[in-house]
Amino acid sequence: MRTGKRRDGIFTGWYGLVSLRETPLPSLWRMGEEVRIDVLLVHGIGKAIKSDYYNEFVDSIRRKMPLDSDIVFHPINYSEPLDSKEAVIFDWMKELNYQDLRSFGCFFVGDVLAYAPPEGVPGPGDFYYDVNNLLADKFAEIKAKYPESRKVIISHSLGTQISFSFAFKEELDHLFVCGSPLLYFSIRFKDYGSYPPKLKGMTNFYNVNDPVATVVGRNPKLAVCKDIHVKSWNPRYLLPLQAHGFYFKSNQVHQGIADVLKKL
């Protein structure tokens, strides 16, 4: 039975049934008032993110939260601007060899290249500008309406770098990154970067078979990040691309996120 509601791209309420014996006592209450948690969801690279992309993931986290949790999920979808541009670029590749490899380059590697800061001052139409504004606008909307709520971001793949950069601009109660290439991106910065001073907590979920994922805390500047090795006995997740895409399906990830949210 579902008692929650989904409206306007926002997930709210409680989904599914949970045994009361397995449900922790409510811990999301402070001084007699329920604490609201706003969670922004930032996806990774890939074509055409569907409207129901996060549904199963969100439901799985909710089932591990207290029944009275006031938690709202806000999906951020930046795939459309990229899909359109990448389709144009791929069209320029017609009649060239290795079309499958070129497709991968356009629609996946292209996502990563798009996040490189443009020459000069970024402006509308530059992906770097547009994706940061998309996240900033949603965050500002939430902050204005619910200034006292806990603010959290859950991100995957390229979305982890986008979210990590955003954490330098706004105060976040927690940042979750899954399959994160943050250590690869650290080559861009002096002394391999730094930790956002406004970020109160950070958890990194990684799998050893995922070539995109990095152990973020191995960078001394990011040692405060808690790294969690996500394991699976399913042989399909021995494959690199499968390993990179299974975090949102992992019970270990669902539980790890819920455990942190309960303490905010």
Coordinates of N, CA and C in Angstrom, one line a residue, residues 149-261:
S149 N 15.1 24.0 7.2 CA 15.2 22.6 6.8 C 16.7 22.1 6.7
R150 N 16.9 20.9 6.8 CA 18.3 20.3 6.5 C 18.4 20.2 5.0
K151 N 19.5 20.6 4.5 CA 19.8 20.5 3.0 C 20.8 19.5 2.7
V152 N 20.4 18.6 1.8 CA 21.2 17.4 1.5 C 21.3 17.2 -0.1
I153 N 22.4 16.8 -0.6 CA 22.4 16.4 -2.0 C 22.9 14.9 -2.1
I154 N 22.2 14.2 -3.0 CA 22.6 12.8 -3.3 C 23.0 12.8 -4.8
S155 N 24.2 12.4 -5.1 CA 24.7 12.6 -6.5 C 25.4 11.3 -7.0
H156 N 25.5 11.2 -8.3 CA 26.1 10.1 -9.0 C 27.0 10.5 -10.1
S157 N 28.2 9.9 -10.2 CA 29.0 10.1 -11.4 C 29.4 11.6 -11.6
L158 N 29.2 12.1 -12.8 CA 29.5 13.5 -13.1 C 28.7 14.4 -12.1
G159 N 27.5 14.0 -11.7 CA 26.7 14.8 -10.8 C 27.4 15.0 -9.5
T160 N 28.4 14.2 -9.1 CA 29.1 14.3 -7.8 C 30.0 15.5 -7.9
Q161 N 30.7 15.7 -9.1 CA 31.6 16.9 -9.2 C 30.8 18.2 -9.3
I162 N 29.6 18.1 -10.0 CA 28.7 19.3 -10.0 C 28.3 19.7 -8.6
S163 N 27.9 18.7 -7.8 CA 27.4 18.9 -6.5 C 28.5 19.3 -5.5
F164 N 29.7 18.7 -5.7 CA 30.8 19.1 -4.8 C 31.2 20.6 -5.1
S165 N 31.2 21.0 -6.3 CA 31.5 22.4 -6.6 C 30.5 23.3 -6.0
F166 N 29.2 22.9 -6.1 CA 28.1 23.7 -5.5 C 28.3 23.9 -4.0
A167 N 28.9 22.9 -3.4 CA 29.0 22.9 -1.9 C 30.0 24.0 -1.5
F168 N 30.7 24.6 -2.4 CA 31.6 25.8 -2.0 C 30.7 27.0 -2.0
K169 N 29.5 27.0 -2.5 CA 28.7 28.2 -2.7 C 27.6 28.3 -1.6
E170 N 27.1 27.1 -1.2 CA 26.0 27.1 -0.2 C 26.3 26.1 0.9
E171 N 25.7 26.3 2.0 CA 25.9 25.4 3.2 C 25.0 24.2 3.0
L172 N 25.7 23.0 3.1 CA 25.0 21.7 3.0 C 25.2 20.9 4.3
D173 N 24.1 20.3 4.7 CA 24.2 19.4 5.9 C 24.9 18.1 5.6
H174 N 24.7 17.7 4.3 CA 25.5 16.4 3.9 C 25.5 16.3 2.4
L175 N 26.5 15.8 1.9 CA 26.7 15.5 0.5 C 27.0 14.0 0.3
F176 N 26.2 13.3 -0.4 CA 26.4 11.9 -0.7 C 26.9 11.8 -2.2
V177 N 28.0 11.1 -2.4 CA 28.5 10.9 -3.8 C 28.6 9.4 -4.0
C178 N 28.1 9.0 -5.2 CA 28.2 7.6 -5.6 C 28.9 7.4 -6.9
G179 N 29.9 6.5 -7.0 CA 30.6 6.3 -8.2 C 31.3 7.6 -8.6
S180 N 32.0 8.2 -7.7 CA 32.4 9.6 -8.0 C 33.8 9.7 -8.6
P181 N 34.0 10.5 -9.6 CA 35.3 10.7 -10.2 C 36.1 11.9 -9.6
L182 N 35.7 12.3 -8.4 CA 36.3 13.5 -7.8 C 37.8 13.5 -7.8
L183 N 38.5 12.3 -7.6 CA 39.9 12.3 -7.5 C 40.5 12.6 -8.9
Y184 N 39.8 12.2 -10.0 CA 40.3 12.5 -11.3 C 40.2 14.0 -11.6
F185 N 39.1 14.6 -11.1 CA 38.9 16.0 -11.3 C 39.9 16.9 -10.5
S186 N 40.5 16.3 -9.4 CA 41.4 17.0 -8.6 C 42.7 17.5 -9.3
I187 N 42.9 16.9 -10.5 CA 44.1 17.3 -11.3 C 44.0 18.8 -11.7
R188 N 42.8 19.3 -11.8 CA 42.5 20.6 -12.2 C 42.9 21.7 -11.2
F189 N 43.1 21.3 -10.0 CA 43.3 22.3 -8.9 C 44.7 22.3 -8.3
K190 N 45.0 23.4 -7.8 CA 46.3 23.6 -7.0 C 46.2 22.7 -5.8
D191 N 47.3 21.9 -5.5 CA 47.4 21.0 -4.4 C 46.2 20.0 -4.4
Y192 N 45.7 19.7 -5.5 CA 44.6 18.7 -5.7 C 43.3 19.1 -5.0
G193 N 43.1 20.4 -4.9 CA 41.8 20.9 -4.4 C 41.7 21.1 -2.9
S194 N 40.5 21.3 -2.4 CA 40.2 21.5 -1.0 C 38.8 21.1 -0.7
Y195 N 38.5 21.0 0.6 CA 37.2 20.6 1.1 C 36.3 21.9 1.3
P196 N 35.1 21.8 0.8 CA 34.2 23.0 1.0 C 34.0 23.4 2.4
P197 N 34.3 24.6 2.9 CA 34.2 25.0 4.3 C 32.8 25.0 4.8
K198 N 31.8 25.1 3.9 CA 30.4 25.1 4.4 C 29.7 23.7 4.4
L199 N 30.5 22.7 4.0 CA 29.9 21.3 3.9 C 30.1 20.6 5.3
K200 N 29.0 20.2 5.9 CA 29.0 19.7 7.3 C 29.3 18.2 7.3
G201 N 29.1 17.5 6.2 CA 29.4 16.1 6.2 C 29.4 15.5 4.8
M202 N 30.2 14.5 4.5 CA 30.3 13.9 3.2 C 30.5 12.4 3.3
T203 N 29.7 11.7 2.4 CA 29.9 10.2 2.3 C 30.1 9.8 0.9
N204 N 31.0 9.0 0.6 CA 31.3 8.5 -0.7 C 31.1 7.0 -0.8
F205 N 30.2 6.6 -1.7 CA 30.0 5.2 -2.0 C 30.7 4.8 -3.2
Y206 N 31.6 3.8 -3.1 CA 32.4 3.3 -4.3 C 32.4 1.8 -4.4
N207 N 32.7 1.3 -5.6 CA 32.9 -0.1 -5.8 C 34.2 -0.3 -6.6
V208 N 34.9 -1.3 -6.2 CA 36.3 -1.5 -6.7 C 36.3 -1.9 -8.2
N209 N 35.1 -2.4 -8.7 CA 35.0 -2.7 -10.1 C 34.5 -1.6 -11.0
D210 N 34.2 -0.4 -10.4 CA 33.8 0.7 -11.1 C 34.9 1.6 -11.4
P211 N 35.3 1.7 -12.7 CA 36.5 2.5 -13.1 C 36.3 4.0 -13.0
V212 N 35.1 4.4 -12.8 CA 34.8 5.9 -12.7 C 35.0 6.3 -11.2
A213 N 34.6 5.4 -10.3 CA 34.6 5.6 -8.9 C 36.0 5.8 -8.3
T214 N 36.2 6.7 -7.3 CA 37.4 6.9 -6.6 C 37.2 6.9 -5.1
V215 N 38.3 6.6 -4.4 CA 38.2 6.6 -2.9 C 38.6 8.0 -2.5
V216 N 37.5 8.8 -2.4 CA 37.7 10.3 -2.2 C 38.6 10.6 -1.1
G217 N 38.5 9.9 0.1 CA 39.2 10.3 1.3 C 40.7 10.0 1.2
R218 N 41.2 9.4 0.1 CA 42.6 9.2 -0.1 C 43.3 10.5 -0.5
N219 N 42.6 11.5 -1.0 CA 43.1 12.8 -1.1 C 43.2 13.4 0.3
P220 N 44.4 13.7 0.8 CA 44.5 14.3 2.1 C 43.7 15.5 2.4
K221 N 43.4 16.3 1.3 CA 42.6 17.5 1.5 C 41.1 17.1 1.7
L222 N 40.7 15.9 1.3 CA 39.4 15.4 1.4 C 39.2 14.3 2.4
A223 N 40.2 14.2 3.3 CA 40.2 13.0 4.2 C 39.0 12.9 5.2
V224 N 38.3 14.1 5.3 CA 37.1 14.1 6.2 C 36.0 13.3 5.6
C225 N 36.0 13.0 4.3 CA 35.0 12.3 3.6 C 35.0 10.8 4.1
K226 N 33.8 10.3 4.4 CA 33.7 8.9 4.8 C 33.5 8.0 3.6
D227 N 34.4 7.1 3.3 CA 34.4 6.3 2.1 C 33.8 4.9 2.5
I228 N 32.8 4.5 1.7 CA 32.1 3.2 2.0 C 32.2 2.3 0.8
H229 N 32.8 1.2 0.9 CA 33.0 0.2 -0.2 C 31.6 -0.5 -0.4
V230 N 31.0 -0.3 -1.5 CA 29.7 -1.0 -1.8 C 30.0 -2.3 -2.4
K231 N 29.5 -3.4 -1.8 CA 29.8 -4.7 -2.3 C 28.5 -5.4 -2.9
S232 N 28.8 -6.4 -3.7 CA 27.7 -7.1 -4.3 C 28.2 -8.5 -4.7
W233 N 27.3 -9.5 -4.5 CA 27.7 -10.9 -4.9 C 27.2 -11.2 -6.3
N234 N 26.5 -10.2 -6.9 CA 25.9 -10.4 -8.2 C 27.1 -10.3 -9.3
P235 N 27.3 -11.4 -10.0 CA 28.5 -11.4 -11.0 C 28.4 -10.3 -12.1
R236 N 27.2 -9.8 -12.4 CA 27.0 -8.8 -13.4 C 27.7 -7.5 -13.0
Y237 N 27.9 -7.3 -11.7 CA 28.5 -6.1 -11.2 C 30.0 -6.2 -11.2
L238 N 30.6 -7.3 -11.7 CA 32.0 -7.4 -12.0 C 32.4 -6.6 -13.2
L239 N 31.4 -6.4 -14.1 CA 31.6 -5.6 -15.3 C 31.6 -4.1 -15.0
P240 N 32.6 -3.4 -15.6 CA 32.8 -2.0 -15.3 C 31.6 -1.1 -15.4
L241 N 30.9 -1.1 -16.5 CA 29.8 -0.3 -16.7 C 28.6 -0.6 -15.8
Q242 N 28.4 -1.9 -15.6 CA 27.4 -2.4 -14.7 C 27.7 -2.0 -13.2
A243 N 29.0 -2.1 -12.8 CA 29.4 -1.7 -11.5 C 29.1 -0.2 -11.3
H244 N 29.3 0.6 -12.3 CA 29.1 2.1 -12.2 C 27.7 2.4 -12.0
G245 N 26.8 1.6 -12.5 CA 25.4 2.0 -12.5 C 24.5 1.4 -11.5
F246 N 25.1 0.6 -10.5 CA 24.2 -0.2 -9.6 C 24.0 0.5 -8.2
Y247 N 24.6 1.7 -8.0 CA 24.6 2.3 -6.7 C 23.1 2.5 -6.2
F248 N 22.3 3.1 -7.1 CA 20.9 3.4 -6.7 C 20.1 2.2 -6.4
K249 N 20.6 1.0 -6.8 CA 19.9 -0.3 -6.6 C 20.4 -1.0 -5.3
S250 N 21.4 -0.5 -4.7 CA 22.1 -1.2 -3.6 C 21.4 -0.9 -2.3
N251 N 21.1 -2.0 -1.6 CA 20.5 -1.9 -0.3 C 21.5 -1.3 0.7
Q252 N 22.8 -1.5 0.5 CA 23.8 -1.0 1.3 C 23.9 0.6 1.2
V253 N 23.7 1.1 0.0 CA 23.6 2.5 -0.2 C 22.4 3.1 0.4
H254 N 21.2 2.4 0.2 CA 20.0 2.9 0.8 C 20.1 3.0 2.3
Q255 N 20.6 2.0 2.9 CA 20.7 2.0 4.4 C 21.7 3.0 4.8
G256 N 22.9 3.2 4.1 CA 23.9 4.1 4.5 C 23.3 5.6 4.5
I257 N 22.5 5.9 3.4 CA 22.0 7.2 3.3 C 20.9 7.4 4.5
A258 N 20.1 6.4 4.7 CA 19.0 6.6 5.7 C 19.7 6.7 7.1
D259 N 20.8 6.0 7.4 CA 21.4 6.1 8.7 C 21.9 7.6 9.0
V260 N 22.4 8.2 7.9 CA 22.9 9.6 8.1 C 21.7 10.5 8.2
L261 N 20.7 10.4 7.4 CA 19.5 11.3 7.4 C 18.8 11.2 8.8

